[in-house]
Coordinates of C-alpha atoms and ligand atoms in Angstrom, one line a residue:
X106 CA 0.0 0.0 0.0
X107 CA 1.5 3.4 -1.1
X108 CA 0.5 6.6 0.6
X109 CA 0.3 8.4 -2.8
X110 CA 0.4 7.3 -6.5
X111 CA 1.2 10.2 -8.8
X112 CA 0.3 9.8 -12.5
X113 CA 2.7 12.1 -14.6
X114 CA 6.3 13.1 -14.0
X115 CA 6.0 16.6 -15.6
X116 CA 6.7 19.7 -13.5
X117 CA 3.6 19.3 -11.3
X118 CA 4.1 15.5 -10.6
X119 CA 7.9 15.7 -10.1
X120 CA 7.4 18.7 -7.7
X121 CA 4.8 16.8 -5.6
X122 CA 7.1 13.7 -5.6
X123 CA 10.0 15.8 -4.4
X124 CA 8.0 17.5 -1.6
X125 CA 6.5 14.2 -0.3
X126 CA 9.4 11.8 -1.1
X127 CA 11.0 11.6 2.3
X128 CA 7.9 11.5 4.5
X129 CA 5.5 9.3 2.4
X130 CA 5.6 6.1 0.4
X131 CA 5.2 7.4 -3.1
X132 CA 4.9 5.7 -6.6
X133 CA 5.2 7.9 -9.7
X134 CA 4.0 6.6 -13.0
X135 CA 5.2 8.3 -16.2
X136 CA 4.7 7.2 -19.8
X137 CA 7.9 8.8 -21.0
X138 CA 11.3 7.2 -20.5
X139 CA 12.7 10.1 -18.4
X140 CA 15.0 8.5 -15.9
X141 CA 18.2 8.2 -17.9
X142 CA 20.1 11.3 -19.0
X143 CA 20.2 12.8 -22.5
X144 CA 17.5 13.5 -25.1
X145 CA 14.4 11.5 -24.7
X146 CA 12.2 9.6 -27.1
X147 CA 9.4 12.2 -26.5
X148 CA 9.6 15.9 -27.1
X149 CA 7.2 18.0 -25.0
X150 CA 5.6 20.7 -27.1
X151 CA 6.4 23.7 -25.0
X152 CA 7.9 27.2 -25.3
X153 CA 10.3 26.4 -22.4
X154 CA 10.1 29.9 -20.9
X155 CA 10.3 30.0 -17.1
X156 CA 8.4 33.1 -16.1
X157 CA 9.1 35.2 -13.0
X158 CA 6.3 33.5 -10.9
X159 CA 7.8 30.1 -11.6
X160 CA 11.3 31.5 -10.9
X161 CA 10.1 32.7 -7.6
X162 CA 8.6 29.3 -6.6
X163 CA 11.9 27.6 -7.6
X164 CA 13.7 30.0 -5.4
X165 CA 11.3 29.3 -2.5
X166 CA 11.9 25.6 -3.0
X167 CA 15.7 26.3 -2.7
X168 CA 16.3 25.4 -6.3
X169 CA 18.3 27.2 -9.0
X170 CA 18.3 26.0 -12.7
X171 CA 21.6 24.5 -13.7
X172 CA 23.4 25.8 -16.8
X173 CA 23.1 22.6 -18.8
X174 CA 19.3 22.9 -18.7
X175 CA 19.4 26.4 -20.3
X176 CA 18.8 27.0 -24.0
X177 CA 20.5 30.1 -25.5
X178 CA 20.1 32.9 -26.1
X179 CA 18.8 34.3 -22.8
X180 CA 16.6 37.3 -23.9
X181 CA 15.2 40.4 -22.3
X182 CA 12.7 41.8 -24.7
X183 CA 9.4 40.7 -26.3
X184 CA 8.4 42.0 -29.7
X185 CA 4.7 42.4 -29.6
X186 CA 2.9 42.4 -33.0
X187 CA -0.7 43.5 -33.1
X188 CA -1.7 42.5 -36.6
X189 CA -5.3 43.8 -36.6
X190 CA -4.3 47.3 -35.3
X191 CA -1.1 47.3 -37.3
X192 CA 1.1 48.1 -34.3
X193 CA 4.4 46.9 -32.9
X194 CA 6.1 47.5 -29.6
X195 CA 9.0 46.0 -27.6
X196 CA 8.7 45.4 -23.9
X197 CA 11.2 44.3 -21.3
X198 CA 10.6 40.7 -20.1
X199 CA 12.4 38.5 -17.6
X200 CA 12.0 34.9 -18.7
X201 CA 14.6 32.1 -18.5
X202 CA 14.9 30.1 -21.7
X203 CA 15.2 26.4 -21.0
X204 CA 15.3 23.1 -22.8
X205 CA 12.0 21.6 -21.7
X206 CA 13.1 17.9 -21.8
X207 CA 16.2 18.7 -19.8
X208 CA 14.2 20.8 -17.4
X209 CA 11.7 18.0 -16.7
X210 CA 14.6 15.5 -16.2
X211 CA 16.3 17.9 -13.8
X212 CA 13.1 18.4 -11.8
X213 CA 12.8 14.6 -11.5
X214 CA 16.4 14.3 -10.5
X215 CA 15.6 16.3 -7.4
X216 CA 13.1 13.6 -6.2
X217 CA 14.3 11.5 -3.3
X218 CA 15.6 8.0 -4.1
X219 CA 12.8 6.7 -1.7
X220 CA 10.2 7.5 -4.4
X221 CA 9.5 4.6 -6.8
X222 CA 9.6 6.0 -10.3
X223 CA 8.0 3.8 -13.0
X224 CA 8.8 5.4 -16.3
X225 CA 7.8 3.9 -19.7
X226 CA 4.5 3.2 -17.9
X227 CA 1.0 4.1 -19.1
X228 CA -1.7 4.7 -16.5
X229 CA -5.0 3.1 -17.7
X230 CA -7.6 3.3 -15.0
X231 CA -8.5 3.4 -11.3
X232 CA -11.2 2.4 -8.8
X233 CA -12.0 4.4 -5.7
X234 CA -13.0 1.9 -3.0
X235 CA -13.6 4.6 -0.4
X236 CA -10.9 3.6 2.1
X237 CA -8.2 3.2 -0.6
X238 CA -7.8 3.6 -4.4
X239 CA -6.5 1.1 -6.9
X240 CA -4.7 2.2 -10.0
X241 CA -3.9 0.1 -13.1
X242 CA -1.0 0.8 -15.4
X243 CA 0.8 -0.9 -18.3
X244 CA 4.5 -1.5 -18.3
X245 CA 6.3 -3.6 -20.9
X246 CA 2.9 -5.0 -22.0
X247 CA 2.2 -6.2 -18.5
X248 CA -0.8 -4.9 -16.5
X249 CA 0.2 -3.8 -13.0
X250 CA -2.2 -2.9 -10.1
X251 CA -1.1 -0.7 -7.3
X252 CA -3.0 0.5 -4.2
X253 CA -2.7 3.8 -2.3
X254 CA -4.5 6.1 0.1
X255 CA -4.5 8.9 -2.6
X256 CA -4.2 8.9 -6.4
X257 CA -3.0 12.2 -7.9
X258 CA -3.5 13.1 -11.6
X259 CA -0.6 15.2 -12.7
X260 CA -1.0 13.9 -16.3
X261 CA -1.4 17.2 -18.1
X262 CA -4.0 18.9 -20.4
X263 CA -5.5 15.6 -21.7
X264 CA -5.5 14.0 -18.2
X265 CA -6.9 10.5 -18.2
X266 CA -7.4 10.7 -14.5
X267 CA -9.5 13.8 -14.9
X268 CA -11.6 12.3 -17.6
X269 CA -12.2 9.2 -15.4
X270 CA -13.0 11.3 -12.3
X271 CA -15.3 13.8 -14.1
X272 CA -16.8 11.9 -17.0
X273 CA -19.6 14.5 -17.5
X274 CA -17.4 17.7 -17.2
X275 CA -15.7 17.9 -20.6
X276 CA -16.4 21.5 -21.2
X277 CA -13.0 23.0 -20.5
X278 CA -11.9 25.4 -23.2
X279 CA -9.0 24.0 -25.1
X280 CA -6.7 24.8 -28.0
X281 CA -4.4 22.8 -30.1
X282 CA -0.9 24.3 -29.9
X283 CA 1.4 23.7 -32.9
X284 CA 5.1 24.4 -32.9
X285 CA 7.5 24.2 -35.9
X286 CA 11.3 24.5 -35.8
X287 CA 13.3 26.5 -38.3
X288 CA 17.1 27.0 -38.6
X289 CA 18.0 30.5 -37.5
X290 CA 20.5 32.1 -39.7
X291 CA 21.0 35.2 -37.6
X292 CA 20.9 36.2 -33.9
X293 CA 17.3 37.1 -33.0
X294 CA 17.5 38.9 -29.7
X295 CA 13.8 38.9 -28.7
X296 CA 10.7 36.7 -28.3
X297 CA 7.8 37.4 -30.5
X298 CA 4.1 37.4 -29.5
X299 CA 1.6 37.9 -32.2
X300 CA -2.1 38.9 -31.8
X301 CA -4.1 38.3 -34.9
X302 CA -7.8 37.4 -34.8
X303 CA -7.6 36.0 -38.3
X304 CA -5.3 33.2 -36.9
X305 CA -6.6 32.7 -33.4
X306 CA -8.4 34.5 -30.6
X307 CA -5.5 33.5 -28.3
X308 CA -2.0 34.2 -29.5
X309 CA 1.1 33.0 -31.5
X310 CA 4.8 33.2 -30.7
X311 CA 8.4 33.0 -31.9
X312 CA 11.2 31.9 -29.6
X313 CA 14.9 31.5 -30.6
X314 CA 16.4 28.4 -29.2
X315 CA 19.9 27.0 -29.8
X316 CA 20.2 28.1 -33.4
X317 CA 16.5 27.3 -34.2
X318 CA 13.5 29.5 -34.3
X319 CA 10.4 28.0 -32.7
X320 CA 7.2 29.3 -34.3
X321 CA 4.1 28.4 -32.4
X322 CA 0.4 29.2 -32.1
X323 CA -2.5 28.2 -29.9
X324 CA -5.3 27.5 -32.3
X325 CA -9.0 26.6 -32.3
X326 CA -8.9 22.8 -32.9
X327 CA -12.2 23.0 -34.9
X328 CA -11.3 25.8 -37.2
X329 CA -8.7 24.4 -39.7
X330 CA -5.7 24.7 -37.3
X331 CA -3.2 23.5 -39.9
X332 CA -4.4 26.0 -42.5
X333 CA -4.3 28.8 -39.9
X334 CA -0.8 27.8 -39.0
X335 CA 0.4 28.0 -42.6
X336 CA -1.3 31.5 -42.8
X337 CA 0.6 32.6 -39.7
X338 CA 3.9 31.5 -41.2
X339 CA 3.1 33.5 -44.4
X340 CA 2.3 36.6 -42.3
X341 CA 5.5 36.3 -40.3
X342 CA 7.6 36.1 -43.5
X343 CA 5.8 39.3 -44.6
X344 CA 7.1 40.8 -41.3
X345 CA 10.7 39.9 -42.2
X346 CA 11.0 36.6 -40.4
X347 CA 13.3 34.3 -42.4
X348 CA 11.7 30.8 -41.9
X349 CA 13.6 28.7 -44.5
X350 CA 13.9 25.0 -44.0
X351 CA 11.6 23.3 -41.5
X352 CA 13.2 20.9 -39.0
X353 CA 10.0 19.4 -37.6
X354 CA 6.7 20.1 -36.0
X355 CA 4.8 19.0 -32.9
X356 CA 1.6 19.7 -31.2
X357 CA -0.2 19.4 -27.9
X358 CA -3.5 20.4 -26.3
X359 CA -3.6 23.4 -24.2
X360 CA -6.3 24.4 -21.7
X361 CA -7.5 28.0 -21.3
X362 CA -9.8 28.2 -18.3
X363 CA -12.7 30.7 -18.7
X364 CA -13.0 31.0 -14.9
X365 CA -12.4 29.1 -11.7
X366 CA -15.3 26.8 -12.4
X367 CA -13.2 25.1 -15.1
X368 CA -10.6 24.1 -12.5
X369 CA -11.3 20.6 -11.2
X370 CA -9.2 19.8 -8.2
X371 CA -10.5 16.3 -7.3
X372 CA -12.7 14.5 -4.9
X373 CA -12.8 11.4 -2.7
X374 CA -9.4 9.7 -2.9
X375 CA -8.4 11.4 -6.1
X376 CA -6.7 14.9 -6.5
X377 CA -5.6 16.7 -9.7
X378 CA -2.7 19.1 -9.9
X379 CA -1.0 21.2 -12.7
X380 CA -2.7 21.4 -16.0
X381 CA -4.6 18.1 -15.3
X382 CA -6.7 20.3 -13.0
X383 CA -6.9 23.2 -15.4
X384 CA -4.3 25.3 -13.6
X385 CA -2.8 27.4 -16.4
X386 CA -2.9 31.2 -17.1
X387 CA -5.7 32.1 -19.5
X388 CA -3.8 35.2 -20.6
X389 CA -0.4 33.8 -21.4
X390 CA -0.6 30.0 -21.2
X391 CA 2.1 30.1 -18.6
X392 CA 1.7 26.8 -16.7
X393 CA 4.9 26.0 -14.9
X394 CA 4.2 28.2 -11.8
X395 CA 0.7 26.7 -11.5
X396 CA 2.1 23.2 -11.6
X397 CA 4.6 24.1 -8.8
X398 CA 2.1 26.0 -6.7
X399 CA -0.7 23.3 -7.0
X400 CA 1.8 20.6 -6.0
X401 CA 2.9 22.7 -3.0
X402 CA -0.7 23.2 -1.9
X403 CA -1.6 19.5 -2.3
X404 CA 1.6 18.4 -0.4
X405 CA 0.5 20.7 2.5
X406 CA -3.0 19.1 2.5
X407 CA -1.5 15.6 2.4
X408 CA 0.8 16.4 5.4
X409 CA -2.2 17.8 7.3
X410 CA -4.5 14.8 6.7
X411 CA -4.2 12.4 3.8
X412 CA -7.7 11.1 4.4
X413 CA -9.2 14.5 3.6
X414 CA -6.5 15.7 1.2
X415 CA -8.7 16.5 -1.8
X416 CA -11.0 18.7 0.3
X417 CA -8.1 20.4 2.2
X418 CA -6.3 21.0 -1.1
X419 CA -9.3 22.8 -2.6
X420 CA -9.4 25.1 0.5
X421 CA -5.6 25.8 0.3
X422 CA -6.0 26.8 -3.3
X423 CA -8.0 30.0 -2.6
X424 CA -5.2 32.3 -3.8
X425 CA -4.7 30.3 -6.9
X426 CA -8.4 30.5 -7.8
X427 CA -8.2 34.3 -7.3
X428 CA -5.1 34.4 -9.5
X429 CA -7.0 32.6 -12.3
X430 CA -9.8 35.2 -11.9
X431 CA -7.3 38.0 -12.1
X432 CA -5.6 36.5 -15.2
X433 CA -9.1 36.2 -16.7
X434 CA -9.5 40.0 -16.3
X435 CA -6.0 40.6 -17.7
X436 CA -6.9 38.3 -20.6
X437 CA -10.1 40.3 -21.4
X438 CA -8.0 43.5 -21.6
X439 CA -5.2 41.9 -23.6
X440 CA -7.4 40.2 -26.2
X441 CA -9.8 43.1 -26.6
X442 CA -8.8 45.0 -29.8
X443 CA -9.8 48.3 -28.4
X444 CA -8.0 48.1 -25.0
X445 CA -4.9 46.5 -26.6
X446 CA -4.8 49.2 -29.2
X447 CA -5.0 51.9 -26.5
X448 CA -2.3 50.3 -24.3
X449 CA 0.1 49.7 -27.2
X450 CA -0.5 53.1 -28.9
X451 CA 0.2 54.9 -25.6
X452 CA 3.6 53.3 -25.5
X453 CA 3.3 52.8 -21.7
X454 CA 6.1 50.5 -20.4
X455 CA 7.5 49.9 -24.0
X456 CA 11.2 50.1 -24.9
X457 CA 11.5 53.1 -27.3
X458 CA 14.8 52.8 -29.0
X459 CA 15.3 49.1 -29.5
X460 CA 13.6 49.0 -32.9
X461 CA 16.1 51.5 -34.3
X462 CA 19.0 49.5 -32.8
X463 CA 17.7 46.3 -34.5
X464 CA 17.2 48.1 -37.8
X465 CA 20.8 49.5 -37.6
X466 CA 22.1 46.0 -37.2
X467 CA 19.9 44.6 -40.0
X468 CA 18.0 42.3 -37.7
X469 CA 14.6 43.7 -38.5
Ligands
LIG249 C1 3.0 24.8 -27.0 C2 3.0 25.1 -25.6 C3 3.9 26.0 -25.1 C4 4.0 26.3 -23.7 N1 4.9 27.2 -23.3 C5 5.0 27.4 -22.0 C6 6.1 28.2 -21.5 O1 6.9 28.7 -22.2 N2 6.1 28.5 -20.1 C7 5.2 27.9 -19.3 O2 5.3 28.2 -18.1 N3 4.2 27.1 -19.7 C8 4.1 26.8 -21.0 N4 3.2 25.9 -21.5 C9 2.3 25.3 -20.5 C10 3.1 24.2 -19.8 O3 3.8 23.4 -20.7 C11 2.1 23.3 -19.0 O4 1.2 24.0 -18.3 C12 3.0 22.5 -18.0 O5 3.8 21.6 -18.7 C13 2.0 21.7 -17.1 O6 2.8 20.9 -16.3 P1 2.1 19.5 -15.7 O7 3.2 18.8 -14.9 O8 0.8 19.8 -15.1 O9 1.8 18.7 -17.1 P2 2.7 18.1 -18.2 O10 4.0 18.9 -18.3 O11 1.9 18.0 -19.4 O12 3.2 16.7 -17.7 C14 2.3 15.6 -17.7 C15 3.1 14.4 -17.6 O13 2.2 13.3 -17.5 C16 2.6 12.2 -18.4 N5 1.4 11.5 -18.7 C17 0.3 11.9 -19.4 N6 -0.6 10.9 -19.5 C18 -0.1 9.8 -18.9 C19 -0.5 8.5 -18.6 N7 -1.7 8.1 -19.1 N8 0.3 7.6 -17.9 C20 1.5 8.1 -17.5 N9 2.0 9.3 -17.7 C21 1.2 10.2 -18.4 C22 3.2 13.0 -19.6 O14 4.1 12.2 -20.3 C23 3.9 14.2 -18.9 O15 5.2 13.9 -18.6 C24 3.1 25.6 -22.8 C25 2.2 24.7 -23.3 C26 2.1 24.4 -24.7 C27 1.2 23.3 -25.2

């Protein structure tokens, strides 16, 4: 009998395993092969930008990101393109650019050796028997059953645990995020964020990474996402982005909660953390800080009383619910053509001279 079985070894699951590892008997099930070092068989579709909220939580955990996890260049500006209003501005930003696979492996390497990590293992189903929960997973073609006091779904946007726990609540707003990788022939010293209603009502981005340019967009899965992605590339080329040869593409679902009612934290002997619960910023799709914070809240609830952990965790998440509400308001302002136009036109907080500097060096 385990105390906790965690499904998913991404940032949320690895953080919970690290926080509980020494005090509880924990099993972590992960479908990827992530224990050994080096590049994995599975590339997570992610921008790999660690935002200030996530940096702060890492600092509070007593962690600093090691150099080998970083992807160059480290950048300090975002080029914001508002296609509809035909406006462009540069703003200062403080992200850390990381290699997402290496980042996940590093987080997992911080987990105590007492935690049993079953990678290459696919969670299939569970049964809540009231006093305990039984999870079934597949490893090397063999079906394994494990029992625990609490099952935690940390299995991301398409969480199987969430779908099993809330079979009638499938109304979360979701997008299909597509990323394509191009060789960068010049140093691009900024991230790009593109607002264009003809492509998506969310946003698109460009991120330079280790000699490649990642072009990504969060698209409506029911409105010709591949066609919209091609349109986006055409528009970027029109803006001077040199895309050239493609070195591959990947995609992933992305949740975008319309409000706190779309956050599902769990019940009975099952709890959900990270994006499995719907914890992700509706304004920027930043998810790492929410993965860390929800894992921290759940670990506090487990330490207090594992029998009532799902209920206590919901109570401990009050500030995170408020944060989602606030990001909802921010999202309304950012994605409203009129307010965005007013903010960008005013030039408030923007970096005035950078455009001329980039033009002088031939970068734009
Ligand atoms: C294109 C894109 C770009 C993004 N860019 C950023 C960014 O730059 N910065 C940022 O902060 N956030 C970003 N996000 C959001 C961020 O990636 C997620 O919110 C974050 O990864 C959530 O962490 P998690 O641990 O909850 O889930 P995940 O990182 O999705 O981890 C879930 C884990 O569960 C495993 N799993 C899933 N199903 C099973 C199963 N059945 N059995 C066993 N294991 C399973 C998966 O293999 C995975 O390792 C981006 C998202 C997308 C889609």
